[in-house]
Amino acid sequence: GAGEWTRGDDVAEGTAEASSSESEEHGTRRRHVSTARDKRRAGEYTNRRHATVTVTGVDISESSVAAAQHHLPPTLSHLVSYRVASAYELPFESNSFDCVVMSDVLEHLERVGAAVQEMARVLCSSSGLFLYDTFNRTPSSFFFAILMAQDVLRFLPRHSHVYSLFLTPHELERLLADQNLSVQLTRGLNAWVSPWSLLQYIFTCGRATPQLCFSWADSLSVQYFGSAVAGANGKGQKQS
């Protein structure tokens, strides 16, 4: 799929988005928490894909929450709401969500261990699912995510990414293991700019926002996606 890269004021503080859904098929309550750099798009996408899901977006920035509320379509106003809070201190009870998703967030957190601990706290301790994607800390990720995307092509604002905050899969796996989360799957990700978006970016002298496209990759050297299960002892499939 394609996504638009946006940057708010909450990069170092952390963001969170929470949602809950009622399963019509089994009559059981299923809730998930997700973190994303673009709360408005994530919330709207979730509800368009799953009509029974109610979403509460959480952001450390009051201005970001206000912007998300302003752009919320009226057709989703009864399903989507927003709150101001930090990923380091989620306003939810422990053991209250079935799934946690952290997308494009981990590599921006100065206290990633604290954020993972807080996410694990609200996750169901017996069978909760944790999904994430982030940047590996390698020469390749430095070249593509920082040197090219920020310094040369300037697709991203300077200092959007800090190389020292990038996490290797092994480092993240250890943080998750400390919270009784077992990694089940790790896969590489590719990101590129669509040709039409690149032309728009060039002809507008950088005023147009580049559209990023994503696909699975054979290597974990730049970006990677992973899943982990709470309370699971077995290890799943990992990509080298």
PDB file of C-alpha atoms in Angstrom:
ATOM      1  CA  GLY A   1       0.000   0.000   0.000  1.00  0.00           C
ATOM      2  CA  ALA A   2       0.984   3.649  -0.114  1.00  0.00           C
ATOM      3  CA  GLY A   3       1.214   6.096   2.710  1.00  0.00           C
ATOM      4  CA  GLU A   4       1.983   9.764   3.191  1.00  0.00           C
ATOM      5  CA  TRP A   5       4.873  10.649   5.487  1.00  0.00           C
ATOM      6  CA  THR A   6       3.954  13.397   7.908  1.00  0.00           C
ATOM      7  CA  ARG A   7       5.814  14.733  10.921  1.00  0.00           C
ATOM      8  CA  GLY A   8       4.218  16.229  14.022  1.00  0.00           C
ATOM      9  CA  ASP A   9       5.562  17.659  17.251  1.00  0.00           C
ATOM     10  CA  ASP A  10       5.415  14.339  19.058  1.00  0.00           C
ATOM     11  CA  VAL A  11       8.423  12.522  17.621  1.00  0.00           C
ATOM     12  CA  ALA A  12      10.456  12.255  20.811  1.00  0.00           C
ATOM     13  CA  GLU A  13       7.492  12.015  23.190  1.00  0.00           C
ATOM     14  CA  GLY A  14       5.611   9.112  21.634  1.00  0.00           C
ATOM     15  CA  THR A  15       2.116   8.689  20.254  1.00  0.00           C
ATOM     16  CA  ALA A  16      -0.591   6.117  20.750  1.00  0.00           C
ATOM     17  CA  GLU A  17      -3.880   5.181  19.225  1.00  0.00           C
ATOM     18  CA  ALA A  18      -6.409   2.901  20.874  1.00  0.00           C
ATOM     19  CA  SER A  19      -9.399   1.118  19.449  1.00  0.00           C
ATOM     20  CA  SER A  20     -11.976  -1.448  20.452  1.00  0.00           C
ATOM     21  CA  SER A  21     -14.196  -3.728  18.397  1.00  0.00           C
ATOM     22  CA  GLU A  22     -17.102  -6.059  19.007  1.00  0.00           C
ATOM     23  CA  SER A  23     -16.909  -9.417  17.256  1.00  0.00           C
ATOM     24  CA  GLU A  24     -20.318 -10.146  15.709  1.00  0.00           C
ATOM     25  CA  GLU A  25     -19.262 -13.672  14.859  1.00  0.00           C
ATOM     26  CA  HIS A  26     -18.241 -14.884  18.301  1.00  0.00           C
ATOM     27  CA  GLY A  27     -19.793 -12.260  20.557  1.00  0.00           C
ATOM     28  CA  THR A  28     -16.493 -11.566  22.304  1.00  0.00           C
ATOM     29  CA  ARG A  29     -14.949  -8.209  23.063  1.00  0.00           C
ATOM     30  CA  ARG A  30     -11.750  -7.498  21.118  1.00  0.00           C
ATOM     31  CA  ARG A  31      -9.737  -4.326  21.590  1.00  0.00           C
ATOM     32  CA  HIS A  32      -6.434  -3.122  20.236  1.00  0.00           C
ATOM     33  CA  VAL A  33      -4.033  -0.259  20.776  1.00  0.00           C
ATOM     34  CA  SER A  34      -1.994   1.043  17.885  1.00  0.00           C
ATOM     35  CA  THR A  35       0.619   3.742  17.574  1.00  0.00           C
ATOM     36  CA  ALA A  36       1.142   5.562  14.303  1.00  0.00           C
ATOM     37  CA  ARG A  37       2.756   8.794  13.164  1.00  0.00           C
ATOM     38  CA  ASP A  38      -0.494   9.803  11.396  1.00  0.00           C
ATOM     39  CA  LYS A  39      -3.308   9.284  13.865  1.00  0.00           C
ATOM     40  CA  ARG A  40      -6.039  10.640  11.566  1.00  0.00           C
ATOM     41  CA  ARG A  41      -5.225   8.300   8.674  1.00  0.00           C
ATOM     42  CA  ALA A  42      -4.721   5.297  10.936  1.00  0.00           C
ATOM     43  CA  GLY A  43      -8.046   5.785  12.673  1.00  0.00           C
ATOM     44  CA  GLU A  44      -9.989   6.356   9.473  1.00  0.00           C
ATOM     45  CA  TYR A  45      -8.322   3.386   7.750  1.00  0.00           C
ATOM     46  CA  THR A  46      -9.138   1.089  10.671  1.00  0.00           C
ATOM     47  CA  ASN A  47     -12.804   2.009  10.589  1.00  0.00           C
ATOM     48  CA  ARG A  48     -13.118   1.721   6.825  1.00  0.00           C
ATOM     49  CA  ARG A  49     -11.645  -1.775   6.972  1.00  0.00           C
ATOM     50  CA  HIS A  50     -13.564  -2.840  10.093  1.00  0.00           C
ATOM     51  CA  ALA A  51     -16.980  -1.206  10.421  1.00  0.00           C
ATOM     52  CA  THR A  52     -17.506  -2.429  14.003  1.00  0.00           C
ATOM     53  CA  VAL A  53     -14.303  -0.888  15.375  1.00  0.00           C
ATOM     54  CA  THR A  54     -14.413   2.168  17.599  1.00  0.00           C
ATOM     55  CA  VAL A  55     -11.156   4.122  17.739  1.00  0.00           C
ATOM     56  CA  THR A  56      -9.664   6.481  20.303  1.00  0.00           C
ATOM     57  CA  GLY A  57      -6.599   8.281  18.992  1.00  0.00           C
ATOM     58  CA  VAL A  58      -4.047   9.390  21.597  1.00  0.00           C
ATOM     59  CA  ASP A  59      -1.292  11.939  20.992  1.00  0.00           C
ATOM     60  CA  ILE A  60       1.054  13.915  23.233  1.00  0.00           C
ATOM     61  CA  SER A  61       0.450  17.038  21.126  1.00  0.00           C
ATOM     62  CA  GLU A  62      -2.765  18.997  21.645  1.00  0.00           C
ATOM     63  CA  SER A  63      -2.387  20.609  18.227  1.00  0.00           C
ATOM     64  CA  SER A  64      -2.082  17.201  16.534  1.00  0.00           C
ATOM     65  CA  VAL A  65      -5.226  15.983  18.285  1.00  0.00           C
ATOM     66  CA  ALA A  66      -7.072  19.150  17.265  1.00  0.00           C
ATOM     67  CA  ALA A  67      -5.970  18.692  13.640  1.00  0.00           C
ATOM     68  CA  ALA A  68      -7.084  15.067  13.657  1.00  0.00           C
ATOM     69  CA  GLN A  69     -10.482  16.022  15.052  1.00  0.00           C
ATOM     70  CA  HIS A  70     -10.841  18.756  12.419  1.00  0.00           C
ATOM     71  CA  HIS A  71     -10.168  16.326   9.553  1.00  0.00           C
ATOM     72  CA  LEU A  72     -12.405  13.566  10.905  1.00  0.00           C
ATOM     73  CA  PRO A  73     -15.183  12.749   8.393  1.00  0.00           C
ATOM     74  CA  PRO A  74     -18.682  13.192   9.861  1.00  0.00           C
ATOM     75  CA  THR A  75     -19.498   9.604   8.885  1.00  0.00           C
ATOM     76  CA  LEU A  76     -16.883   8.377  11.369  1.00  0.00           C
ATOM     77  CA  SER A  77     -17.548  10.832  14.201  1.00  0.00           C
ATOM     78  CA  HIS A  78     -19.544   8.241  16.169  1.00  0.00           C
ATOM     79  CA  LEU A  79     -16.712   5.707  15.882  1.00  0.00           C
ATOM     80  CA  VAL A  80     -13.527   7.788  16.255  1.00  0.00           C
ATOM     81  CA  SER A  81     -12.437  10.039  19.127  1.00  0.00           C
ATOM     82  CA  TYR A  82      -9.096  11.495  20.265  1.00  0.00           C
ATOM     83  CA  ARG A  83      -7.336  12.112  23.550  1.00  0.00           C
ATOM     84  CA  VAL A  84      -4.122  13.869  24.587  1.00  0.00           C
ATOM     85  CA  ALA A  85      -1.690  11.437  26.273  1.00  0.00           C
ATOM     86  CA  SER A  86       1.757   9.897  25.945  1.00  0.00           C
ATOM     87  CA  ALA A  87       2.834   6.435  24.839  1.00  0.00           C
ATOM     88  CA  TYR A  88       4.919   6.413  28.025  1.00  0.00           C
ATOM     89  CA  GLU A  89       1.807   6.769  30.189  1.00  0.00           C
ATOM     90  CA  LEU A  90      -1.310   5.362  28.537  1.00  0.00           C
ATOM     91  CA  PRO A  91      -4.633   6.215  30.246  1.00  0.00           C
ATOM     92  CA  PHE A  92      -5.890   2.625  30.073  1.00  0.00           C
ATOM     93  CA  GLU A  93      -6.199  -0.201  32.566  1.00  0.00           C
ATOM     94  CA  SER A  94      -3.680  -3.037  32.585  1.00  0.00           C
ATOM     95  CA  ASN A  95      -4.403  -6.219  30.644  1.00  0.00           C
ATOM     96  CA  SER A  96      -7.199  -4.527  28.683  1.00  0.00           C
ATOM     97  CA  PHE A  97      -6.300  -4.870  24.982  1.00  0.00           C
ATOM     98  CA  ASP A  98      -6.004  -7.849  22.656  1.00  0.00           C
ATOM     99  CA  CYS A  99      -3.576  -6.236  20.202  1.00  0.00           C
ATOM    100  CA  VAL A 100      -0.980  -3.465  20.228  1.00  0.00           C
ATOM    101  CA  VAL A 101       0.395  -1.980  17.001  1.00  0.00           C
ATOM    102  CA  MET A 102       3.394   0.373  16.864  1.00  0.00           C
ATOM    103  CA  SER A 103       3.957   1.617  13.322  1.00  0.00           C
ATOM    104  CA  ASP A 104       6.681   4.143  12.464  1.00  0.00           C
ATOM    105  CA  VAL A 105       7.104   5.054  16.129  1.00  0.00           C
ATOM    106  CA  LEU A 106       9.810   2.980  17.820  1.00  0.00           C
ATOM    107  CA  GLU A 107      12.664   4.672  15.929  1.00  0.00           C
ATOM    108  CA  HIS A 108      11.585   8.079  17.264  1.00  0.00           C
ATOM    109  CA  LEU A 109      11.397   7.231  20.957  1.00  0.00           C
ATOM    110  CA  GLU A 110      14.200   8.245  23.299  1.00  0.00           C
ATOM    111  CA  ARG A 111      12.877   5.856  25.977  1.00  0.00           C
ATOM    112  CA  VAL A 112      11.785   2.967  23.829  1.00  0.00           C
ATOM    113  CA  GLY A 113      12.057   0.481  26.672  1.00  0.00           C
ATOM    114  CA  ALA A 114       9.602   2.488  28.760  1.00  0.00           C
ATOM    115  CA  ALA A 115       7.161   2.706  25.841  1.00  0.00           C
ATOM    116  CA  VAL A 116       7.351  -1.038  25.204  1.00  0.00           C
ATOM    117  CA  GLN A 117       6.790  -1.686  28.912  1.00  0.00           C
ATOM    118  CA  GLU A 118       3.724   0.554  28.913  1.00  0.00           C
ATOM    119  CA  MET A 119       2.330  -1.088  25.799  1.00  0.00           C
ATOM    120  CA  ALA A 120       2.877  -4.516  27.333  1.00  0.00           C
ATOM    121  CA  ARG A 121       1.069  -3.362  30.470  1.00  0.00           C
ATOM    122  CA  VAL A 122      -2.185  -2.657  28.611  1.00  0.00           C
ATOM    123  CA  LEU A 123      -1.845  -5.773  26.436  1.00  0.00           C
ATOM    124  CA  CYS A 124      -3.669  -8.966  27.414  1.00  0.00           C
ATOM    125  CA  SER A 125      -0.995 -10.942  29.246  1.00  0.00           C
ATOM    126  CA  SER A 126      -2.174 -14.388  28.174  1.00  0.00           C
ATOM    127  CA  SER A 127      -2.544 -14.119  24.395  1.00  0.00           C
ATOM    128  CA  GLY A 128      -2.127 -10.487  23.354  1.00  0.00           C
ATOM    129  CA  LEU A 129      -0.621  -9.719  19.940  1.00  0.00           C
ATOM    130  CA  PHE A 130       2.032  -7.037  19.396  1.00  0.00           C
ATOM    131  CA  LEU A 131       2.723  -5.759  15.840  1.00  0.00           C
ATOM    132  CA  TYR A 132       5.417  -3.253  14.913  1.00  0.00           C
ATOM    133  CA  ASP A 133       7.663  -1.869  12.212  1.00  0.00           C
ATOM    134  CA  THR A 134      10.817   0.186  12.562  1.00  0.00           C
ATOM    135  CA  PHE A 135      14.316   0.864  11.179  1.00  0.00           C
ATOM    136  CA  ASN A 136      17.290  -1.406  11.715  1.00  0.00           C
ATOM    137  CA  ARG A 137      20.542   0.267  12.814  1.00  0.00           C
ATOM    138  CA  THR A 138      22.840  -0.516   9.892  1.00  0.00           C
ATOM    139  CA  PRO A 139      24.919   1.396   7.319  1.00  0.00           C
ATOM    140  CA  SER A 140      22.132   0.734   4.798  1.00  0.00           C
ATOM    141  CA  SER A 141      19.438   2.314   6.978  1.00  0.00           C
ATOM    142  CA  PHE A 142      21.666   5.317   7.618  1.00  0.00           C
ATOM    143  CA  PHE A 143      22.250   5.744   3.873  1.00  0.00           C
ATOM    144  CA  PHE A 144      18.591   5.491   2.813  1.00  0.00           C
ATOM    145  CA  ALA A 145      16.651   6.884   5.785  1.00  0.00           C
ATOM    146  CA  ILE A 146      18.973   9.694   6.836  1.00  0.00           C
ATOM    147  CA  LEU A 147      21.557  10.571   4.185  1.00  0.00           C
ATOM    148  CA  MET A 148      19.310  10.236   1.125  1.00  0.00           C
ATOM    149  CA  ALA A 149      15.792  10.870   2.466  1.00  0.00           C
ATOM    150  CA  GLN A 150      16.735  13.752   4.786  1.00  0.00           C
ATOM    151  CA  ASP A 151      20.023  15.280   3.689  1.00  0.00           C
ATOM    152  CA  VAL A 152      20.117  14.819  -0.106  1.00  0.00           C
ATOM    153  CA  LEU A 153      16.566  14.479  -1.439  1.00  0.00           C
ATOM    154  CA  ARG A 154      15.049  16.237   1.584  1.00  0.00           C
ATOM    155  CA  PHE A 155      11.876  14.178   1.482  1.00  0.00           C
ATOM    156  CA  LEU A 156      11.889  14.438   5.271  1.00  0.00           C
ATOM    157  CA  PRO A 157      12.708  17.360   7.554  1.00  0.00           C
ATOM    158  CA  ARG A 158      16.229  17.365   8.945  1.00  0.00           C
ATOM    159  CA  HIS A 159      16.584  15.359  12.158  1.00  0.00           C
ATOM    160  CA  SER A 160      13.337  13.446  11.538  1.00  0.00           C
ATOM    161  CA  HIS A 161      15.407  10.355  12.274  1.00  0.00           C
ATOM    162  CA  VAL A 162      18.248   9.964  14.730  1.00  0.00           C
ATOM    163  CA  TYR A 163      20.486   7.031  13.835  1.00  0.00           C
ATOM    164  CA  SER A 164      21.295   6.173  17.446  1.00  0.00           C
ATOM    165  CA  LEU A 165      17.578   5.577  18.132  1.00  0.00           C
ATOM    166  CA  PHE A 166      17.310   2.889  15.459  1.00  0.00           C
ATOM    167  CA  LEU A 167      16.907  -0.642  16.853  1.00  0.00           C
ATOM    168  CA  THR A 168      18.340  -3.909  15.611  1.00  0.00           C
ATOM    169  CA  PRO A 169      15.881  -6.837  15.581  1.00  0.00           C
ATOM    170  CA  HIS A 170      17.919  -8.521  18.313  1.00  0.00           C
ATOM    171  CA  GLU A 171      17.767  -5.449  20.581  1.00  0.00           C
ATOM    172  CA  LEU A 172      14.014  -5.156  20.140  1.00  0.00           C
ATOM    173  CA  GLU A 173      13.537  -8.870  20.736  1.00  0.00           C
ATOM    174  CA  ARG A 174      15.329  -8.551  24.076  1.00  0.00           C
ATOM    175  CA  LEU A 175      13.123  -5.599  25.091  1.00  0.00           C
ATOM    176  CA  LEU A 176      10.038  -7.625  24.232  1.00  0.00           C
ATOM    177  CA  ALA A 177      11.319 -10.711  26.065  1.00  0.00           C
ATOM    178  CA  ASP A 178      11.723  -8.586  29.192  1.00  0.00           C
ATOM    179  CA  GLN A 179       7.956  -7.981  28.993  1.00  0.00           C
ATOM    180  CA  ASN A 180       7.117 -11.650  28.360  1.00  0.00           C
ATOM    181  CA  LEU A 181       6.530 -11.071  24.644  1.00  0.00           C
ATOM    182  CA  SER A 182       7.888 -13.688  22.242  1.00  0.00           C
ATOM    183  CA  VAL A 183       8.725 -12.681  18.648  1.00  0.00           C
ATOM    184  CA  GLN A 184       6.857 -14.877  16.169  1.00  0.00           C
ATOM    185  CA  LEU A 185       7.684 -13.267  12.823  1.00  0.00           C
ATOM    186  CA  THR A 186      10.220 -10.794  11.464  1.00  0.00           C
ATOM    187  CA  ARG A 187      10.184  -9.624   7.827  1.00  0.00           C
ATOM    188  CA  GLY A 188      12.031  -6.943   5.900  1.00  0.00           C
ATOM    189  CA  LEU A 189      10.310  -3.905   4.405  1.00  0.00           C
ATOM    190  CA  ASN A 190      11.008  -1.838   1.294  1.00  0.00           C
ATOM    191  CA  ALA A 191       9.937   1.785   0.932  1.00  0.00           C
ATOM    192  CA  TRP A 192      10.094   3.828  -2.255  1.00  0.00           C
ATOM    193  CA  VAL A 193       8.557   6.939  -3.766  1.00  0.00           C
ATOM    194  CA  SER A 194       6.067   6.516  -6.599  1.00  0.00           C
ATOM    195  CA  PRO A 195       7.233   8.038  -9.928  1.00  0.00           C
ATOM    196  CA  TRP A 196       4.254  10.409 -10.132  1.00  0.00           C
ATOM    197  CA  SER A 197       4.851  11.604  -6.596  1.00  0.00           C
ATOM    198  CA  LEU A 198       8.544  12.110  -7.350  1.00  0.00           C
ATOM    199  CA  LEU A 199       7.701  14.279 -10.394  1.00  0.00           C
ATOM    200  CA  GLN A 200       5.310  16.359  -8.316  1.00  0.00           C
ATOM    201  CA  TYR A 201       7.977  16.788  -5.664  1.00  0.00           C
ATOM    202  CA  ILE A 202      10.539  17.940  -8.255  1.00  0.00           C
ATOM    203  CA  PHE A 203       8.238  20.304 -10.182  1.00  0.00           C
ATOM    204  CA  THR A 204       6.958  21.946  -6.999  1.00  0.00           C
ATOM    205  CA  CYS A 205      10.515  22.396  -5.684  1.00  0.00           C
ATOM    206  CA  GLY A 206       9.827  20.224  -2.682  1.00  0.00           C
ATOM    207  CA  ARG A 207       6.450  21.704  -1.713  1.00  0.00           C
ATOM    208  CA  ALA A 208       4.488  18.542  -2.554  1.00  0.00           C
ATOM    209  CA  THR A 209       4.572  15.749   0.023  1.00  0.00           C
ATOM    210  CA  PRO A 210       6.142  12.563  -1.431  1.00  0.00           C
ATOM    211  CA  GLN A 211       3.963   9.462  -1.344  1.00  0.00           C
ATOM    212  CA  LEU A 212       5.758   6.421   0.041  1.00  0.00           C
ATOM    213  CA  CYS A 213       4.979   2.900  -1.156  1.00  0.00           C
ATOM    214  CA  PHE A 214       5.838  -0.213   0.844  1.00  0.00           C
ATOM    215  CA  SER A 215       6.415  -3.892   0.107  1.00  0.00           C
ATOM    216  CA  TRP A 216       8.066  -6.916   1.694  1.00  0.00           C
ATOM    217  CA  ALA A 217      11.840  -7.178   1.326  1.00  0.00           C
ATOM    218  CA  ASP A 218      14.274 -10.091   1.394  1.00  0.00           C
ATOM    219  CA  SER A 219      16.561  -8.258   3.817  1.00  0.00           C
ATOM    220  CA  LEU A 220      16.130  -6.710   7.272  1.00  0.00           C
ATOM    221  CA  SER A 221      18.973  -4.268   6.672  1.00  0.00           C
ATOM    222  CA  VAL A 222      16.827  -1.108   6.334  1.00  0.00           C
ATOM    223  CA  GLN A 223      13.330  -1.598   7.752  1.00  0.00           C
ATOM    224  CA  TYR A 224      11.544  -4.552   9.269  1.00  0.00           C
ATOM    225  CA  PHE A 225       8.113  -5.641  10.454  1.00  0.00           C
ATOM    226  CA  GLY A 226       7.532  -7.992  13.358  1.00  0.00           C
ATOM    227  CA  SER A 227       4.897  -9.682  15.457  1.00  0.00           C
ATOM    228  CA  ALA A 228       5.122 -10.956  19.017  1.00  0.00           C
ATOM    229  CA  VAL A 229       2.734 -12.787  21.319  1.00  0.00           C
ATOM    230  CA  ALA A 230       2.354 -12.230  25.038  1.00  0.00           C
ATOM    231  CA  GLY A 231       2.964 -15.269  27.217  1.00  0.00           C
ATOM    232  CA  ALA A 232       4.226 -17.390  24.303  1.00  0.00           C
ATOM    233  CA  ASN A 233       7.222 -19.634  24.917  1.00  0.00           C
ATOM    234  CA  GLY A 234       7.811 -20.807  21.350  1.00  0.00           C
ATOM    235  CA  LYS A 235       9.650 -18.856  18.690  1.00  0.00           C
ATOM    236  CA  GLY A 236       8.230 -18.289  15.241  1.00  0.00           C
ATOM    237  CA  GLN A 237       9.549 -17.587  11.785  1.00  0.00           C
ATOM    238  CA  LYS A 238      12.337 -15.038  11.444  1.00  0.00           C
ATOM    239  CA  GLN A 239      13.986 -13.691   8.348  1.00  0.00           C
ATOM    240  CA  SER A 240      17.749 -13.349   8.325  1.00  0.00           C
TER     241      SER A 240
END
